[in-house]
Amino acid sequence: MADIAAFFAHWAEPLRVWLGTALALAGGVLVTIGAVGVLRFPDFYTRLHAASVTDTMGATLLLLGMALLAGWSLVTFKLALIWMFLFLTSPTASHAAANAAHTAGLEPIVGRWRGDDKSEDGA
Amino acid sequence: MLIAAAVAVVVSMALMLARAIMGPTLYDRVLAVNSFGTKTVLLMGLLGFLTGRPDFLDIALLYALINFVATIAILKFFRYRSFQIPLSGRGVGGSDG
Amino acid sequence: MPDYVLSHYNYWVVIVLMMVGLYIVFESGNLIKRLVGLSIFQTSVFLLYISLGKVAGGTAPILIGGGHGGDKSHGGDESHGAEGAHAVEAVDAHAGGHGGAHDAAHGAEHAAEILYSNPLPHVLILTAIVVGVATLSVGLAISVRIREAYGSVENDEIRAADISLGEAEETAA
Amino acid sequence: MNFVSSIVLVDIALLAMLGVVAVAIIRLKSLFAIVMLSGVYSLVSATWFVAMDAVDVAFTEAAVGAGISTALMLGAMLLTARRVKTPDKAGARRWGPFLAVFATGGLLIFASTDLPAFGDPNSPANSYVGKDYIERTPSEVGPPNIVTAVLASYRGFDTFGETVVIFAAGVAVALLIGFGERALAFSGQRSVTPEPVSPDDHHMVLRVVSKLLIPLIALYAFYVQFHGDYGPGGGFQAGVIFAVAVILNALIFGLSETMDAVPAGAARAGAAFGVLLYGGVGVVNLLNGGAFLDYDYLFETPAPGSYDPHHWGQHFGILLVELGVLATVASTMIVIFYAFAGRAPEIRDEDW
């Protein structure tokens, strides 16, 4: 029994830290990839994909990594709450934006994309 | 290595900011600002770990809760042109783009 | 020179932001945009105060480990203190792999006592932010009334309307 | 001194973003885009406050910037204009502001050379009063959050003034654009909504998620209120968060239904009650022989030389005062939102 506990104390701690850091890093990379997509995709609807999908996964990975780093404490609970709220609100906001764009008559680009889109808010 | 994750989040915030400034449609701006808010939540969490104090998680939690209020206000603004009528009603319609 | 830049760049950014806000207030004729410029100006002051209150290697001015002067009557306090101490410990435990990233945690460990940033600017700015949004809404309300009286929130049009009104009154008199 | 660390890197990146956003706002003509960017500005500055250890300030900025200020700006834009008109400006009117700003900025940068180095623990600002507050709070006031102690106890009179200013701002807005109820009654036809025609107009997702989140936001406001002694938070933040919950309810379920739940009269009374509670606590101390807002005299006149290790007077004094702040801030924000949202929009189509 004692050596199993010692084994865990010896290996579980570094593993937890390594895994947590790796997950956080993966989340950061994923979020950045999504942001590049938002910058480079041709129209609003494709950008919506790039933003909302990668955001949810990237946030999950980052928060999971942070929870592993924090260990078992109130911090973990707060991270879980953040994850839950992000999971509720982020897709809702994306839905609201897509709904507003669609009902306002913003057309997606269908077929091959050639050049810049014309629809501007005149800013 | 956590700092690398923080840098990645900051870089993605900068890219999202570029989209928010460039537009071109207002919906792109809404999308960018909303996504920027999500990344702010993540960065605040990471900052809490980088500085070794967990008190910041409360702020990230607050953003996670209320960041979409602005998006809904914008939806109401463009679709209904009024903050009075409930959301289930009929909008002004697609004159806006 | 790099040291000097590093120790003063915050103030320069604050000044640039302040001037941007001032420029918007001067340049724009639109009352709403002017209010946004004013709030940028205001925020730059907030940034200056918080910059001055930051202590290198310090941490947020919330006492770690309770600090109740021997008072044990608050359960919530103790759990919070434990939480704070735990996080510092957790970060320190694997700080070796992170280089000098954890200045606050290191400060907590190596300094004789924990350094806290100055709480006074925080108090001043905290209230100023809420007062700022309240006064901003007063400005917006005035803009709404101006829009209803003149049909515009553009400075030029309001002035033109004022001048033509004055001329009409003069010819009437 | 050299402290290039992760925090300094984050600091530089965030300040650069602030600069970019501010400069972008100069060029924009769409008021809507300007409001969006000022939302981003608020997000970035809140993150920067966290990096600068000012967690309470970041909390306030987060609560104000994420919901209230955007909603108020959009509410005002509904009643004014949507775009900045671009008048052709002659040379002097274009270069005048630029020169004035350039000269002022140059002077300020010249003056900034006299400011203490960033992060200097021995600068005058960090040496005397601030240090004193940190050292004496545990033995004199009690709560671990020094910001709360300074806000509600040491500088309680100052905070009382701020609360009154917020109350006065609410009164000013109500006097300027009305209370919202009467305007709402006049525009009664608008609030009686026709049957939804398009499936896009049901907004089932938004209504369900909001219905779930509104009570959580209100609950979180009270967590922030009562946890304010131990962590970041307090009456100002909690008040704003509570107002955000009410605003979200109004945005989703309509203004008249929200006015049934939180009557405008109750909001007005709440704003006055908060100021009264705050001032009342001070007066009780006066009657017990102490100074105004000296909470050691809250329950009784303490015997000379006695020391209360529990700081019960301070504890309950801060609690009551923060409750007053909560009532005033939340009610004032609600009154202001009602005033803007209740006024009938009369935006012309050419301005839209």
XYZ file of C-alpha atoms in Angstrom:
745
model
C 0.000 0.000 0.000
C 2.627 2.440 1.084
C 4.694 2.075 -2.041
C 1.618 2.633 -4.217
C 0.982 5.885 -2.407
C 4.635 6.802 -2.820
C 4.430 5.891 -6.477
C 1.478 8.219 -6.916
C 3.104 10.994 -4.988
C 6.149 10.626 -7.180
C 4.482 10.352 -10.556
C 1.011 11.825 -10.317
C 2.145 15.309 -9.342
C 4.517 15.916 -12.277
C 2.081 14.220 -14.611
C -0.739 16.509 -13.469
C 1.394 19.606 -14.000
C 2.674 18.438 -17.370
C -0.745 17.440 -18.591
C -2.268 20.686 -17.374
C 0.368 22.794 -19.083
C 0.081 20.795 -22.295
C -3.699 21.139 -22.360
C -3.504 24.873 -21.682
C -0.952 25.244 -24.439
C -3.075 23.234 -26.856
C -6.039 25.436 -25.985
C -3.997 28.560 -26.626
C -2.861 27.260 -30.016
C -6.413 26.304 -30.944
C -7.738 29.740 -29.977
C -5.041 31.384 -32.084
C -5.865 29.193 -35.088
C -9.493 30.188 -34.738
C -8.533 33.861 -34.622
C -6.478 33.490 -37.812
C -9.534 31.933 -39.398
C -11.706 34.858 -38.311
C -9.224 37.213 -39.885
C -8.823 35.355 -43.181
C -12.183 33.800 -43.994
C -14.156 35.544 -46.712
C -17.598 36.297 -45.249
C -19.455 36.614 -41.981
C -20.887 33.104 -41.823
C -17.576 31.349 -42.399
C -15.958 33.625 -39.822
C -18.710 32.670 -37.402
C -17.639 29.051 -37.764
C -14.008 29.869 -37.178
C -14.793 31.911 -34.068
C -17.485 29.984 -32.254
C -16.340 26.414 -32.817
C -12.681 26.900 -31.981
C -13.538 29.204 -29.097
C -15.609 26.579 -27.363
C -13.001 23.847 -27.765
C -10.062 26.121 -27.029
C -11.731 27.472 -23.899
C -12.521 23.932 -22.758
C -8.915 22.821 -23.178
C -7.515 25.913 -21.491
C -9.873 25.702 -18.540
C -9.231 21.966 -18.189
C -5.504 22.603 -18.197
C -5.869 25.328 -15.586
C -8.053 23.065 -13.454
C -5.364 20.368 -13.546
C -2.734 22.919 -12.539
C -4.876 24.218 -9.698
C -5.450 20.823 -8.168
C -8.541 19.992 -6.193
C -9.768 23.231 -4.621
C -12.302 26.024 -4.836
C -10.385 27.273 -7.878
C -11.348 24.119 -9.755
C -14.980 24.687 -8.912
C -14.821 28.253 -10.165
C -13.128 27.104 -13.362
C -15.900 24.561 -13.852
C -18.476 27.315 -13.380
C -16.686 29.515 -15.918
C -16.666 26.610 -18.348
C -20.383 26.022 -17.836
C -21.292 29.666 -18.355
C -19.066 29.995 -21.393
C -20.661 26.879 -22.790
C -24.088 28.461 -22.323
C -23.419 32.030 -23.366
C -20.862 31.773 -26.147
C -22.992 29.698 -28.547
C -26.019 31.794 -27.580
C -24.249 34.971 -28.569
C -23.081 33.394 -31.822
C -26.647 32.295 -32.487
C -27.932 35.806 -31.811
C -25.381 37.324 -34.171
C -26.115 34.791 -36.919
C -29.854 35.251 -36.469
C -29.547 39.026 -36.659
C -27.374 38.828 -39.767
C -29.665 36.349 -41.475
C -32.909 38.186 -40.785
C -31.283 41.451 -41.836
C -30.682 39.854 -45.211
C -26.927 39.395 -45.152
C -26.271 36.868 -47.914
C -23.583 34.224 -47.534
C -21.088 33.976 -50.345
C -22.047 30.933 -52.383
C -19.626 29.337 -54.816
C -16.122 30.517 -55.478
C -15.005 33.544 -53.610
C -13.637 36.311 -55.797
C -12.290 39.382 -54.124
C -13.704 41.328 -51.244
C -17.350 41.273 -50.273
C -19.289 44.410 -50.939
C -21.566 44.605 -47.925
C -20.204 47.211 -45.579
C -21.712 49.142 -42.746
C -19.944 52.137 -44.188
C -17.652 52.607 -41.252
C 5.070 27.250 -20.137
C 1.815 28.811 -19.014
C 3.181 32.111 -20.264
C 3.255 30.608 -23.774
C -0.461 29.880 -23.513
C -1.032 33.444 -22.303
C 0.946 34.797 -25.254
C -1.119 32.662 -27.630
C -4.331 34.058 -26.151
C -2.980 37.624 -26.399
C -2.052 37.044 -30.054
C -5.534 35.742 -30.798
C -6.972 38.798 -29.035
C -4.899 41.029 -31.297
C -6.131 39.195 -34.401
C -9.716 39.459 -33.214
C -9.194 43.156 -32.576
C -8.062 43.570 -36.169
C -11.326 41.985 -37.323
C -13.327 44.212 -34.991
C -11.687 47.315 -36.414
C -11.788 46.239 -40.067
C -15.408 45.143 -40.061
C -16.564 45.192 -42.817
C -20.169 44.462 -41.766
C -21.387 45.312 -38.299
C -22.068 41.624 -37.669
C -18.377 40.923 -38.103
C -17.736 43.462 -35.398
C -20.281 41.861 -33.102
C -18.734 38.457 -33.695
C -15.215 39.751 -33.100
C -16.138 41.605 -29.912
C -17.965 38.602 -28.533
C -15.060 36.291 -29.271
C -12.727 38.901 -27.798
C -14.730 38.687 -24.594
C -14.290 34.899 -24.427
C -10.551 35.305 -24.860
C -10.525 37.939 -22.129
C -12.081 35.401 -19.769
C -9.328 32.918 -20.603
C -6.548 35.496 -20.275
C -7.833 36.613 -16.893
C -7.776 33.021 -15.694
C -4.227 32.575 -16.963
C -3.152 35.842 -15.341
C -4.501 34.552 -12.056
C -2.233 31.532 -12.344
C 0.738 33.577 -13.513
C 0.534 35.880 -10.515
C -0.357 33.114 -8.096
C -3.608 34.576 -6.762
C -6.963 32.953 -7.514
C -9.050 36.057 -6.762
C -9.165 36.984 -10.414
C -11.305 34.019 -11.300
C -14.297 35.903 -9.928
C -13.813 38.512 -12.637
C -13.479 35.902 -15.370
C -16.633 34.275 -14.015
C -18.460 37.596 -14.228
C -17.426 38.056 -17.854
C -18.467 34.521 -18.694
C -21.886 35.344 -17.226
C -22.674 38.741 -18.687
C -20.573 39.096 -21.799
C -23.462 38.186 -24.077
C -25.722 40.930 -22.723
C -24.073 43.390 -25.092
C -24.696 41.060 -28.025
C -28.383 40.835 -27.171
C -28.598 44.608 -26.805
C -27.122 44.909 -30.287
C -29.574 42.381 -31.685
C -32.447 44.361 -30.197
C -30.947 47.575 -31.502
C -30.813 46.498 -35.109
C -33.716 44.131 -35.334
C -36.313 45.967 -33.287
C -34.986 49.527 -33.014
C -36.366 49.619 -29.495
C -35.510 48.321 -26.063
C -39.201 48.252 -25.084
C -40.730 45.370 -26.941
C -40.030 41.788 -25.891
C -37.826 39.626 -28.011
C -40.522 37.279 -29.190
C -42.270 39.993 -31.131
C -42.012 40.868 -34.758
C -39.006 42.880 -35.789
C -38.733 45.902 -38.020
C -37.273 43.716 -40.700
C -34.384 43.438 -43.020
C -33.684 46.999 -44.036
C -30.305 46.844 -42.444
C -27.140 45.301 -43.750
C 18.119 54.004 -21.390
C 16.166 50.733 -21.766
C 15.645 50.816 -18.024
C 14.320 54.333 -18.281
C 11.935 53.388 -21.082
C 10.776 50.355 -19.162
C 10.088 52.422 -16.067
C 8.194 55.201 -17.856
C 6.455 53.690 -20.898
C 3.222 53.298 -18.948
C 2.976 57.035 -18.464
C 3.628 57.662 -22.138
C 0.869 55.304 -23.190
C -1.417 57.032 -20.694
C -0.538 60.406 -22.201
C -1.110 59.136 -25.744
C -4.539 57.771 -24.755
C -5.403 61.012 -22.998
C -4.473 63.002 -26.085
C -6.462 60.679 -28.334
C -9.491 61.250 -26.125
C -8.908 65.000 -26.141
C -8.518 64.969 -29.927
C -11.835 63.168 -30.340
C -13.521 65.736 -28.089
C -12.001 68.635 -30.048
C -12.310 67.249 -33.525
C -15.645 65.472 -33.649
C -18.825 67.426 -34.056
C -21.028 64.570 -32.931
C -22.070 64.743 -29.297
C -22.191 60.961 -28.790
C -18.721 60.511 -30.246
C -17.515 63.330 -28.056
C -18.818 61.510 -25.006
C -16.901 58.403 -26.088
C -13.795 60.566 -26.433
C -14.424 61.955 -22.990
C -14.657 58.473 -21.534
C -11.367 57.500 -23.207
C -9.837 60.584 -21.611
C -11.299 59.530 -18.273
C -9.990 55.976 -18.618
C -6.499 57.273 -19.268
C -6.627 58.966 -15.870
C -7.687 55.651 -14.343
C -4.706 53.974 -15.995
C -2.354 56.626 -14.603
C -3.591 56.124 -11.050
C -3.354 52.350 -11.223
C 0.125 52.595 -12.784
C 1.270 54.726 -9.860
C -0.167 52.259 -7.369
C 1.552 49.179 -8.819
C 4.439 47.864 -6.745
C 6.969 45.698 -8.561
C 6.707 42.135 -7.317
C 3.625 43.052 -5.338
C 0.313 41.293 -5.307
C -3.319 42.342 -5.096
C -4.092 44.169 -1.809
C -6.128 41.317 -0.366
C -4.340 39.902 2.639
C -3.129 36.330 2.154
C -4.007 34.034 5.023
C -6.717 36.149 6.610
C -4.750 38.730 8.544
C -7.439 39.258 11.138
C -5.044 39.982 13.953
C -5.721 36.706 15.748
C -9.455 36.842 15.128
C -10.737 33.358 14.354
C -14.415 34.071 14.332
C -14.931 34.195 10.566
C -15.179 30.846 8.904
C -15.382 32.291 5.436
C -12.225 34.216 6.055
C -10.247 31.160 6.950
C -11.365 29.178 3.959
C -10.505 32.076 1.710
C -7.092 32.427 3.228
C -6.492 28.740 2.762
C -7.507 29.056 -0.838
C -5.102 31.917 -1.444
C -2.257 30.137 0.264
C -3.027 26.993 -1.674
C -2.780 28.725 -5.018
C 0.523 30.334 -4.181
C 1.809 26.984 -3.082
C 0.460 25.251 -6.164
C 2.165 27.685 -8.479
C 5.398 27.636 -6.534
C 5.446 23.854 -6.598
C 6.061 23.865 -10.304
C 7.575 27.270 -10.681
C 10.931 25.700 -11.489
C 9.814 24.869 -14.993
C 8.434 28.329 -15.633
C 11.529 30.448 -15.195
C 10.938 33.831 -13.640
C 7.331 33.986 -14.698
C 5.831 34.035 -11.241
C 7.120 37.265 -9.842
C 4.334 37.595 -7.306
C 4.654 34.014 -6.148
C 8.398 34.410 -5.835
C 7.918 37.638 -4.000
C 5.615 35.842 -1.620
C 8.177 33.155 -1.021
C 11.443 34.984 -0.951
C 10.628 38.344 0.539
C 10.559 38.616 4.290
C 6.931 39.727 4.068
C 4.424 39.823 1.227
C 4.443 42.996 -0.831
C 1.008 44.400 -1.627
C 0.230 46.983 -4.259
C -1.092 50.305 -3.054
C -4.840 49.987 -2.292
C -5.570 53.715 -2.221
C -5.597 54.349 -6.015
C -7.780 51.262 -6.401
C -10.399 52.718 -4.058
C -10.394 56.070 -5.818
C -10.689 54.560 -9.295
C -13.238 51.921 -8.338
C -15.740 54.563 -7.298
C -14.731 56.810 -10.194
C -15.666 54.121 -12.729
C -19.239 53.837 -11.453
C -19.537 57.605 -11.097
C -18.133 57.812 -14.631
C -20.894 55.679 -16.116
C -23.513 57.657 -14.155
C -22.213 60.983 -15.461
C -21.875 59.507 -18.950
C -25.567 58.702 -18.846
C -26.329 62.290 -17.815
C -24.383 63.427 -20.875
C -26.312 61.001 -23.048
C -29.603 62.232 -21.596
C -28.645 65.812 -22.441
C -27.776 64.680 -25.980
C -31.192 63.057 -26.275
C -32.872 66.308 -25.248
C -30.722 68.286 -27.673
C -31.636 65.882 -30.451
C -35.328 66.364 -29.646
C -35.041 70.148 -29.541
C -32.790 70.664 -32.568
C -33.289 67.483 -34.573
C -29.570 66.791 -34.577
C -26.630 65.928 -32.366
C -24.084 67.475 -34.729
C -22.399 70.539 -33.342
C -22.461 72.464 -36.642
C -26.170 71.951 -37.216
C -27.024 72.910 -33.645
C -25.022 76.115 -33.974
C -26.593 76.921 -37.342
C -30.049 76.400 -35.845
C -29.169 78.650 -32.922
C -27.883 81.403 -35.198
C -30.894 81.320 -37.503
C -33.187 81.368 -34.471
C -31.362 84.404 -33.093
C -31.577 86.206 -36.415
C -35.288 85.487 -36.641
C -35.784 86.920 -33.174
C -33.771 90.002 -34.087
C -35.783 90.712 -37.214
C -38.980 90.192 -35.239
C -37.848 92.701 -32.653
C 15.310 48.055 -11.374
C 14.740 45.278 -13.782
C 11.583 43.270 -13.609
C 10.955 42.083 -17.119
C 8.494 39.335 -16.427
C 5.387 37.839 -17.838
C 3.337 40.627 -16.291
C 5.352 43.312 -18.041
C 4.952 41.511 -21.365
C 1.188 41.255 -20.897
C 1.162 44.873 -19.763
C 2.895 46.079 -22.938
C 0.661 44.002 -25.199
C -2.543 45.240 -23.546
C -1.450 48.875 -23.557
C -0.622 48.569 -27.251
C -4.126 47.206 -27.869
C -5.635 50.120 -25.954
C -3.713 52.546 -28.142
C -4.816 50.799 -31.338
C -8.467 50.825 -30.276
C -8.369 54.495 -29.298
C -6.778 55.535 -32.593
C -9.274 53.404 -34.525
C -12.142 55.196 -32.772
C -10.891 58.534 -34.157
C -11.324 57.347 -37.717
C -14.680 55.604 -37.438
C -17.886 57.306 -38.536
C -20.383 54.617 -37.598
C -21.464 55.330 -34.034
C -22.326 51.678 -33.651
C -18.774 50.616 -34.501
C -17.522 53.231 -32.047
C -19.664 51.772 -29.280
C -18.455 48.254 -30.107
C -14.839 49.386 -29.954
C -15.369 51.183 -26.683
C -16.663 47.845 -25.382
C -13.387 46.250 -26.495
C -11.521 49.122 -24.855
C -13.264 48.364 -21.592
C -12.462 44.634 -21.850
C -8.788 45.330 -22.482
C -8.509 47.856 -19.685
C -10.194 45.451 -17.248
C -7.621 42.786 -18.138
C -4.890 45.360 -17.694
C -6.237 46.217 -14.248
C -5.952 42.540 -13.331
C -2.340 42.508 -14.490
C -1.709 45.601 -12.351
C -3.071 43.862 -9.201
C -6.125 46.129 -9.134
C -8.629 43.285 -8.974
C -11.414 45.352 -7.423
C -11.064 47.983 -10.126
C -11.040 45.272 -12.787
C -14.217 43.850 -11.281
C -15.942 47.223 -11.496
C -14.749 47.862 -15.026
C -15.886 44.377 -16.061
C -19.352 44.854 -14.583
C -19.775 48.330 -16.068
C -18.158 47.717 -19.446
C -19.654 44.351 -20.315
C -23.278 45.280 -19.886
C -24.295 48.692 -18.643
C -22.345 51.155 -20.748
C -23.004 49.377 -24.042
C -26.716 49.115 -23.277
C -26.924 52.790 -22.248
C -24.997 53.978 -25.308
C -27.214 51.949 -27.632
C -30.287 53.190 -25.772
C -29.172 56.767 -26.332
C -28.334 56.063 -29.961
C -31.868 54.791 -30.499
C -33.019 58.263 -29.476
C -30.406 60.308 -31.325
C -28.438 59.203 -34.348
C -26.649 56.232 -35.728
C -23.884 57.812 -37.744
C -21.475 60.685 -37.423
C -22.060 63.154 -40.211
C -18.883 64.228 -41.886
C -18.782 67.964 -42.365
C -15.963 69.175 -44.597
C -13.574 70.877 -42.320
C -11.406 73.764 -43.395
C -7.674 73.778 -42.681
C -7.718 75.603 -39.359
C -10.547 73.529 -37.901
C -8.779 70.387 -38.902
C -5.282 71.247 -37.782
C -6.213 73.333 -34.778
C -7.227 70.396 -32.563
C -4.246 68.401 -33.757
C -1.790 71.138 -32.857
C -3.422 71.789 -29.494
C -3.355 68.093 -28.639
C 0.219 67.734 -29.840
C 1.396 70.655 -27.721
C -0.445 69.428 -24.623
C 0.880 65.917 -25.105
C 4.439 67.200 -25.476
C 4.136 69.180 -22.269
C 2.730 66.183 -20.407
C 5.508 63.904 -21.653
C 8.022 66.504 -20.522
C 6.338 66.510 -17.117
C 6.248 62.703 -16.975
C 10.038 62.585 -16.626
C 9.529 63.678 -13.034
C 7.177 60.826 -12.214
C 8.577 57.948 -10.156
C 9.641 54.804 -11.983
C 6.843 52.343 -12.734
C 6.524 49.804 -9.926
C 8.727 51.756 -7.517
C 7.762 50.586 -4.010
C 9.334 53.696 -2.452
C 7.571 56.296 -4.574
C 5.725 58.977 -2.600
C 2.360 57.551 -3.618
C 3.239 54.103 -2.288
C 5.110 55.192 0.827
C 2.908 57.012 3.264
C -0.865 56.644 3.278
C -1.130 53.520 1.131
C 1.426 51.637 3.198
C -0.261 52.771 6.371
C -3.598 51.377 5.216
C -2.007 47.997 4.462
C -0.273 47.828 7.823
C -3.126 49.037 9.992
C -6.154 47.407 8.367
C -5.778 44.019 10.143
C -5.649 45.593 13.590
C -8.079 48.463 13.065
C -10.773 47.362 10.634
C -10.495 43.632 10.042
C -11.450 42.491 6.536
C -8.688 40.862 4.473
C -9.635 42.927 1.443
C -7.848 46.193 2.170
C -9.652 47.913 -0.685
C -12.992 47.274 1.001
C -11.615 48.480 4.330
C -10.325 51.708 2.816
C -13.435 52.191 0.686
C -16.019 51.709 3.394
C -14.202 52.600 6.590
C -11.117 54.787 6.232
C -12.492 56.773 3.322
C -16.152 56.172 4.126
C -17.006 59.846 3.916
C -15.512 60.055 0.423
C -17.500 57.018 -0.662
C -20.632 58.571 0.798
C -19.993 61.513 -1.496
C -19.587 59.227 -4.493
C -22.841 57.453 -3.651
C -24.640 60.782 -3.492
C -23.119 61.749 -6.844
C -24.478 58.563 -8.411
C -27.886 59.242 -6.865
C -27.775 62.807 -8.176
C -26.858 61.559 -11.648
C -29.877 59.273 -11.581
C -32.093 62.186 -10.549
C -30.607 64.333 -13.319
C -31.280 61.705 -15.975
C -34.837 61.226 -14.732
C -35.427 64.985 -14.801
C -33.974 65.295 -18.287
C -35.654 62.446 -20.106
C -38.388 61.342 -17.760
C -39.023 58.286 -15.681
C -39.839 55.953 -18.525
C -43.233 54.816 -17.286
C -45.294 57.581 -18.843
C -43.441 57.380 -22.129
C -44.044 53.657 -22.091
C -47.752 54.197 -21.472
C -47.950 56.599 -24.407
C -46.245 54.155 -26.697
C -48.541 51.373 -25.495
C -49.334 50.320 -29.026
C -45.718 49.516 -29.612
C -45.397 47.286 -26.617
C -48.423 45.197 -27.531
C -46.673 42.930 -29.936
C -48.266 41.231 -32.909
C -47.973 37.516 -33.413
C -44.536 36.461 -34.543
C -44.522 35.926 -38.258
C -41.137 34.545 -39.044
C -39.618 31.527 -37.283
C -36.536 33.694 -36.842
C -38.497 35.933 -34.502
C -39.227 33.326 -31.849
C -35.736 33.522 -30.384
C -36.345 30.404 -28.355
C -32.641 29.840 -27.679
C -32.116 33.345 -26.383
C -35.173 33.283 -24.168
C -34.398 29.897 -22.626
C -30.735 30.646 -21.972
C -31.535 34.081 -20.586
C -34.233 32.721 -18.332
C -31.617 30.364 -16.933
C -28.957 33.018 -16.553
C -30.890 36.007 -15.168
C -31.378 34.486 -11.686
C -27.771 33.296 -11.707
C -26.553 36.812 -12.478
C -28.676 38.237 -9.667
C -27.388 35.539 -7.324
C -23.837 36.291 -8.377
C -24.448 39.949 -7.548
C -25.231 38.984 -3.974
C -22.195 36.684 -3.818
C -20.060 39.633 -4.908
C -21.769 41.840 -2.341
C -21.240 39.600 0.654
C -17.886 38.183 -0.399
C -16.533 41.701 -0.830
C -14.783 41.641 2.548
C -12.765 38.572 1.619
C -12.195 38.854 -2.090
C -12.641 41.365 -4.865
C -16.122 42.831 -4.826
C -18.423 45.073 -2.873
C -21.463 47.258 -3.181
C -20.490 49.098 -6.344
C -19.753 45.956 -8.333
C -22.744 44.076 -6.961
C -25.090 46.964 -7.722
C -23.975 47.133 -11.315
C -24.234 43.360 -11.744
C -27.759 43.334 -10.327
C -28.733 46.113 -12.712
C -27.307 44.049 -15.581
C -29.650 41.210 -14.626
C -32.635 43.571 -14.772
C -31.472 45.059 -18.074
C -31.069 41.601 -19.587
C -34.584 40.773 -18.459
C -35.882 43.944 -20.092
C -34.045 43.193 -23.320
C -35.413 39.667 -23.560
C -38.894 39.866 -22.062
C -39.775 43.454 -22.794
C -39.764 46.626 -20.766
C -43.336 46.549 -19.487
C -42.979 43.039 -18.097
C -39.740 44.017 -16.387
C -41.431 47.080 -14.936
C -43.989 44.726 -13.421
C -41.213 42.714 -11.792
C -39.044 45.649 -10.711
C -41.350 48.679 -10.603
C -39.790 51.976 -11.554
C -41.125 53.479 -8.339
C -39.366 50.816 -6.298
C -36.146 51.547 -8.143
C -36.448 55.255 -7.359
C -37.217 54.513 -3.725
C -34.284 52.098 -3.582
C -31.872 54.746 -4.799
C -32.998 57.134 -2.088
C -33.040 54.367 0.531
C -29.422 53.477 -0.161
C -28.221 57.025 0.450
C -30.407 57.189 3.545
C -29.007 53.925 4.911
C -25.443 55.067 4.342
C -26.050 58.424 5.962
C -28.092 56.809 8.745
C -25.184 54.577 9.763
C -23.047 57.689 10.016
C -25.637 59.482 12.120
C -25.956 56.529 14.515
C -22.218 56.776 15.120
C -22.614 60.488 15.740
C -25.363 59.844 18.296
C -23.169 57.303 20.082
C -20.519 59.932 20.559
C -18.185 59.016 17.714
C -17.301 60.795 14.515
C -19.473 60.547 11.397
C -19.057 57.027 9.933
C -16.712 55.911 12.712
C -18.128 52.389 12.970
C -16.463 51.603 16.282
C -19.345 53.570 17.788
C -22.026 51.713 15.837
C -23.525 49.730 18.731
C -22.375 51.605 21.784
C -19.765 54.028 22.932
C -16.654 51.882 23.421
C -14.948 52.166 26.792
C -11.786 54.238 26.547
C -8.736 52.096 25.960
C -10.758 48.980 25.108
C -9.924 46.953 22.009
C -12.415 44.764 20.229
C -10.493 41.968 18.460
C -13.588 41.016 16.466
C -14.167 44.525 15.159
C -17.913 43.902 15.274
C -18.683 47.573 14.869
C -16.455 47.862 11.824
C -17.779 44.575 10.455
C -21.445 45.537 10.621
C -20.778 49.149 9.721
C -19.085 48.080 6.497
C -21.849 45.565 5.817
C -24.606 48.171 6.202
C -22.769 50.824 4.264
C -22.075 48.429 1.405
C -25.756 47.495 1.392
C -26.559 51.177 1.013
C -24.136 51.428 -1.885
C -25.681 48.314 -3.461
C -29.195 49.761 -3.222
C -28.207 53.143 -4.621
C -26.043 51.881 -7.474
C -28.402 49.114 -8.598
C -31.495 51.322 -8.360
C -29.875 54.282 -10.076
C -28.662 52.156 -12.977
C -32.125 50.638 -13.331
C -33.749 54.089 -13.231
C -31.357 55.330 -15.897
C -31.984 52.331 -18.128
C -35.752 52.668 -17.720
C -35.490 56.341 -18.611
C -33.611 55.628 -21.843
C -35.535 52.524 -22.849
C -38.956 53.922 -21.931
C -38.665 57.020 -24.073
C -40.322 56.394 -27.403
C -37.779 56.168 -30.199
C -38.346 58.810 -32.793
C -35.338 58.216 -34.934
C -35.876 59.291 -38.513
C -35.229 56.887 -41.319
C -32.582 59.080 -42.891
C -30.665 59.021 -39.612
C -30.931 55.268 -39.270
